Amino acid sequence: MGKITVGVLFGGQSSEHKVSLKSAHTIITNLDREKYEPILIGIAEDGKWKLYDGPLEAIPQDTWEQSDCTPIVLLPDPSQHGLLKTVGGMSEKIHLDVVFPVLHGKNGEDGKIQSLLELAGIPYVGCGVLSSAMCMDKDVSHRVVKEAGIRVPESIALTGAISEEQLAKGMTGFNYPVFVKPVSGGSSYGVTKVEEESKLMAAIREAQKYDMKIGIEEGIDGCEVGCSILGHGDDLTVGEVDQIVVTNGYFHIHQDMFKKTGLENASIHVPAQLPQVVQEKIKDTAKAIFRALCCTGIARVDLFLTPDNEVVFNEVNTMPGFTSYSRYPRMMEAAGISVTEITDHAIQLALENAN
């Protein structure tokens, strides 16, 4: 029996393009080569798809486009099940058994690439179209999770041009600080902690650089915690809970600036420095959120923990980072699960779900 061909998608049209390159390098180098044959598919920032066959180290260095690239297209016909490569007027089809879309943010985690793969009839790792779209939109995901009986931060969502009058009406009942963020964003891009009303409009303009729909959320007292989840339905594996300790300001990651740690103002404890009973409560809440949002495969559920140990939903990342400093693989590794085991389980689950 031959190896399973895995199309690894990386790059993409997103503010998290460079993060994706680092994550993809981790996935590619940890694939079990006795079982899987990776087909490397880069998506340039202008949206062009390219088959890559160069040195792997060029991917995280963002120099991969400089050589060994061939233009390709994904065939939407499900009977073809793969890519079309054209060189010198000659076309060649490349079969894909499954796709691992290591894409972060817009056009990667929002259901668009998932829809394309569904049309092409190709199984893929991670959440489906609906789940990806819900999780990417923080306003929608908060509404769904709240309906499931789990506390979410009080918030408002605003779209397009925002007047002072509209803002004043929407902010009735809010106390500062608040957090302004793009509703569909990641890696903390465009997020601002606002301490006073006079700085609110500037924070909104910053968030709108990344998404015209923005959210304003109440600040939650306490710390941030997270759970890495792998599986489907009732069969879920949860890594160790992590806990973020902020030294100043608030937790935010600028992964392209802080290459070694990804952190500017915080440290992360894995496992969390919390009583076991509290950690189990966090895990149970994360699993309930995972199911409420119809997640499957892999996802990181981010939460707040208040001083009285109430768990509050923050967001779900349906394709979490796999860089050297990313939280998802660190939580799994703390539970004794390697990246190779994660990729194997996720790929097999994608193939099983397709059947």
CSV table of N, CA, C and O in Angstrom, one decimal, residues 117-161:
chain,number,residue,atom,x,y,z
A,117,LEU,N,-12.3,23.1,-0.5
A,117,LEU,CA,-12.0,21.7,-0.4
A,117,LEU,C,-13.2,20.8,-0.4
A,117,LEU,O,-13.2,19.7,-0.9
A,118,GLU,N,-14.3,21.3,0.2
A,118,GLU,CA,-15.5,20.6,0.1
A,118,GLU,C,-16.0,20.4,-1.3
A,118,GLU,O,-16.4,19.3,-1.7
A,119,LEU,N,-16.0,21.5,-2.1
A,119,LEU,CA,-16.4,21.4,-3.5
A,119,LEU,C,-15.5,20.5,-4.3
A,119,LEU,O,-15.9,19.8,-5.2
A,120,ALA,N,-14.2,20.5,-3.9
A,120,ALA,CA,-13.2,19.6,-4.6
A,120,ALA,C,-13.3,18.1,-4.1
A,120,ALA,O,-12.7,17.3,-4.7
A,121,GLY,N,-14.1,17.9,-3.1
A,121,GLY,CA,-14.3,16.5,-2.6
A,121,GLY,C,-13.0,16.0,-1.9
A,121,GLY,O,-12.8,14.8,-1.8
A,122,ILE,N,-12.2,16.9,-1.4
A,122,ILE,CA,-10.9,16.4,-0.7
A,122,ILE,C,-11.0,16.5,0.8
A,122,ILE,O,-11.3,17.6,1.3
A,123,PRO,N,-10.8,15.4,1.5
A,123,PRO,CA,-10.8,15.5,3.0
A,123,PRO,C,-9.8,16.5,3.5
A,123,PRO,O,-8.7,16.7,2.9
A,124,TYR,N,-10.1,17.1,4.6
A,124,TYR,CA,-9.1,18.1,5.1
A,124,TYR,C,-9.1,18.1,6.7
A,124,TYR,O,-10.1,17.7,7.3
A,125,VAL,N,-8.0,18.4,7.2
A,125,VAL,CA,-7.8,18.5,8.7
A,125,VAL,C,-8.5,19.7,9.2
A,125,VAL,O,-8.4,20.8,8.7
A,126,GLY,N,-9.1,19.5,10.4
A,126,GLY,CA,-9.7,20.6,11.1
A,126,GLY,C,-11.2,20.8,11.0
A,126,GLY,O,-11.9,20.0,10.4
A,127,CYS,N,-11.6,21.9,11.5
A,127,CYS,CA,-13.1,22.2,11.5
A,127,CYS,C,-13.7,22.4,10.1
A,127,CYS,O,-13.0,22.8,9.2
A,128,GLY,N,-15.0,22.1,10.0
A,128,GLY,CA,-15.7,22.3,8.8
A,128,GLY,C,-16.0,23.7,8.5
A,128,GLY,O,-15.6,24.7,9.2
A,129,VAL,N,-16.8,23.9,7.4
A,129,VAL,CA,-17.1,25.2,6.9
A,129,VAL,C,-17.9,26.0,8.0
A,129,VAL,O,-17.5,27.2,8.3
A,130,LEU,N,-19.0,25.5,8.5
A,130,LEU,CA,-19.8,26.2,9.5
A,130,LEU,C,-19.0,26.5,10.8
A,130,LEU,O,-19.0,27.7,11.3
A,131,SER,N,-18.4,25.5,11.3
A,131,SER,CA,-17.6,25.7,12.5
A,131,SER,C,-16.5,26.8,12.4
A,131,SER,O,-16.3,27.6,13.2
A,132,SER,N,-15.8,26.7,11.2
A,132,SER,CA,-14.7,27.6,11.0
A,132,SER,C,-15.2,29.0,10.9
A,132,SER,O,-14.6,30.0,11.5
A,133,ALA,N,-16.3,29.2,10.2
A,133,ALA,CA,-16.9,30.5,10.1
A,133,ALA,C,-17.4,31.1,11.4
A,133,ALA,O,-17.2,32.3,11.7
A,134,MET,N,-18.1,30.3,12.2
A,134,MET,CA,-18.5,30.7,13.5
A,134,MET,C,-17.4,31.1,14.4
A,134,MET,O,-17.4,32.1,15.1
A,135,CYS,N,-16.4,30.2,14.5
A,135,CYS,CA,-15.3,30.5,15.4
A,135,CYS,C,-14.5,31.7,15.0
A,135,CYS,O,-13.9,32.4,15.9
A,136,MET,N,-14.4,32.0,13.7
A,136,MET,CA,-13.6,33.1,13.2
A,136,MET,C,-14.3,34.4,13.6
A,136,MET,O,-13.6,35.4,13.9
A,137,ASP,N,-15.6,34.4,13.7
A,137,ASP,CA,-16.4,35.6,14.0
A,137,ASP,C,-16.6,35.6,15.5
A,137,ASP,O,-17.5,34.9,16.0
A,138,LYS,N,-15.9,36.4,16.3
A,138,LYS,CA,-16.0,36.4,17.7
A,138,LYS,C,-17.4,36.8,18.2
A,138,LYS,O,-17.8,36.3,19.2
A,139,ASP,N,-18.0,37.6,17.5
A,139,ASP,CA,-19.4,38.0,17.9
A,139,ASP,C,-20.3,36.8,17.7
A,139,ASP,O,-21.1,36.5,18.7
A,140,VAL,N,-20.3,36.1,16.6
A,140,VAL,CA,-21.1,35.0,16.4
A,140,VAL,C,-20.8,33.8,17.4
A,140,VAL,O,-21.7,33.2,18.0
A,141,SER,N,-19.5,33.5,17.6
A,141,SER,CA,-19.1,32.5,18.5
A,141,SER,C,-19.6,32.8,19.9
A,141,SER,O,-20.0,31.9,20.7
A,142,HIS,N,-19.5,34.0,20.4
A,142,HIS,CA,-19.9,34.4,21.7
A,142,HIS,C,-21.4,34.2,21.9
A,142,HIS,O,-21.9,33.7,22.9
A,143,ARG,N,-22.2,34.5,20.8
A,143,ARG,CA,-23.6,34.3,20.9
A,143,ARG,C,-24.0,32.8,21.1
A,143,ARG,O,-24.9,32.4,21.8
A,144,VAL,N,-23.3,32.0,20.3
A,144,VAL,CA,-23.6,30.5,20.3
A,144,VAL,C,-23.2,30.0,21.7
A,144,VAL,O,-23.9,29.2,22.3
A,145,VAL,N,-22.0,30.3,22.2
A,145,VAL,CA,-21.5,29.8,23.5
A,145,VAL,C,-22.4,30.3,24.6
A,145,VAL,O,-22.7,29.5,25.6
A,146,LYS,N,-22.8,31.5,24.6
A,146,LYS,CA,-23.7,32.0,25.6
A,146,LYS,C,-25.0,31.3,25.6
A,146,LYS,O,-25.6,30.9,26.7
A,147,GLU,N,-25.5,30.9,24.4
A,147,GLU,CA,-26.8,30.2,24.3
A,147,GLU,C,-26.6,28.8,24.9
A,147,GLU,O,-27.5,28.2,25.4
A,148,ALA,N,-25.3,28.3,24.9
A,148,ALA,CA,-25.0,27.0,25.5
A,148,ALA,C,-24.9,27.0,27.0
A,148,ALA,O,-24.6,26.0,27.7
A,149,GLY,N,-25.1,28.2,27.6
A,149,GLY,CA,-25.0,28.4,29.0
A,149,GLY,C,-23.7,28.7,29.7
A,149,GLY,O,-23.5,28.5,30.9
A,150,ILE,N,-22.8,29.1,28.8
A,150,ILE,CA,-21.4,29.4,29.3
A,150,ILE,C,-21.2,30.9,29.3
A,150,ILE,O,-21.6,31.6,28.3
A,151,ARG,N,-20.6,31.5,30.3
A,151,ARG,CA,-20.5,32.9,30.4
A,151,ARG,C,-19.5,33.4,29.3
A,151,ARG,O,-18.5,32.8,29.1
A,152,VAL,N,-19.9,34.5,28.7
A,152,VAL,CA,-19.0,35.2,27.8
A,152,VAL,C,-18.9,36.7,28.2
A,152,VAL,O,-19.8,37.2,29.0
A,153,PRO,N,-17.8,37.4,27.8
A,153,PRO,CA,-17.8,38.8,28.2
A,153,PRO,C,-18.9,39.6,27.6
A,153,PRO,O,-19.3,39.3,26.4
A,154,GLU,N,-19.4,40.6,28.3
A,154,GLU,CA,-20.3,41.5,27.7
A,154,GLU,C,-19.6,42.3,26.5
A,154,GLU,O,-18.5,42.7,26.7
A,155,SER,N,-20.3,42.4,25.4
A,155,SER,CA,-19.7,43.0,24.3
A,155,SER,C,-20.7,43.7,23.3
A,155,SER,O,-21.9,43.4,23.4
A,156,ILE,N,-20.2,44.5,22.4
A,156,ILE,CA,-21.0,45.0,21.3
A,156,ILE,C,-20.2,44.8,20.0
A,156,ILE,O,-19.0,44.8,20.1
A,157,ALA,N,-20.9,44.6,18.9
A,157,ALA,CA,-20.2,44.5,17.6
A,157,ALA,C,-20.7,45.7,16.8
A,157,ALA,O,-21.9,46.0,16.7
A,158,LEU,N,-19.8,46.3,16.1
A,158,LEU,CA,-20.1,47.5,15.2
A,158,LEU,C,-19.4,47.3,13.9
A,158,LEU,O,-18.3,46.7,13.7
A,159,THR,N,-20.1,47.7,12.8
A,159,THR,CA,-19.7,47.5,11.5
A,159,THR,C,-19.7,48.8,10.7
A,159,THR,O,-20.6,49.7,10.8
A,160,GLY,N,-18.7,49.0,9.8
A,160,GLY,CA,-18.6,50.2,8.9
A,160,GLY,C,-18.3,51.5,9.7
A,160,GLY,O,-17.6,51.5,10.7
A,161,ALA,N,-18.8,52.6,9.1
A,161,ALA,CA,-18.5,53.9,9.7
A,161,ALA,C,-19.3,54.0,11.0
A,161,ALA,O,-20.4,53.7,11.1
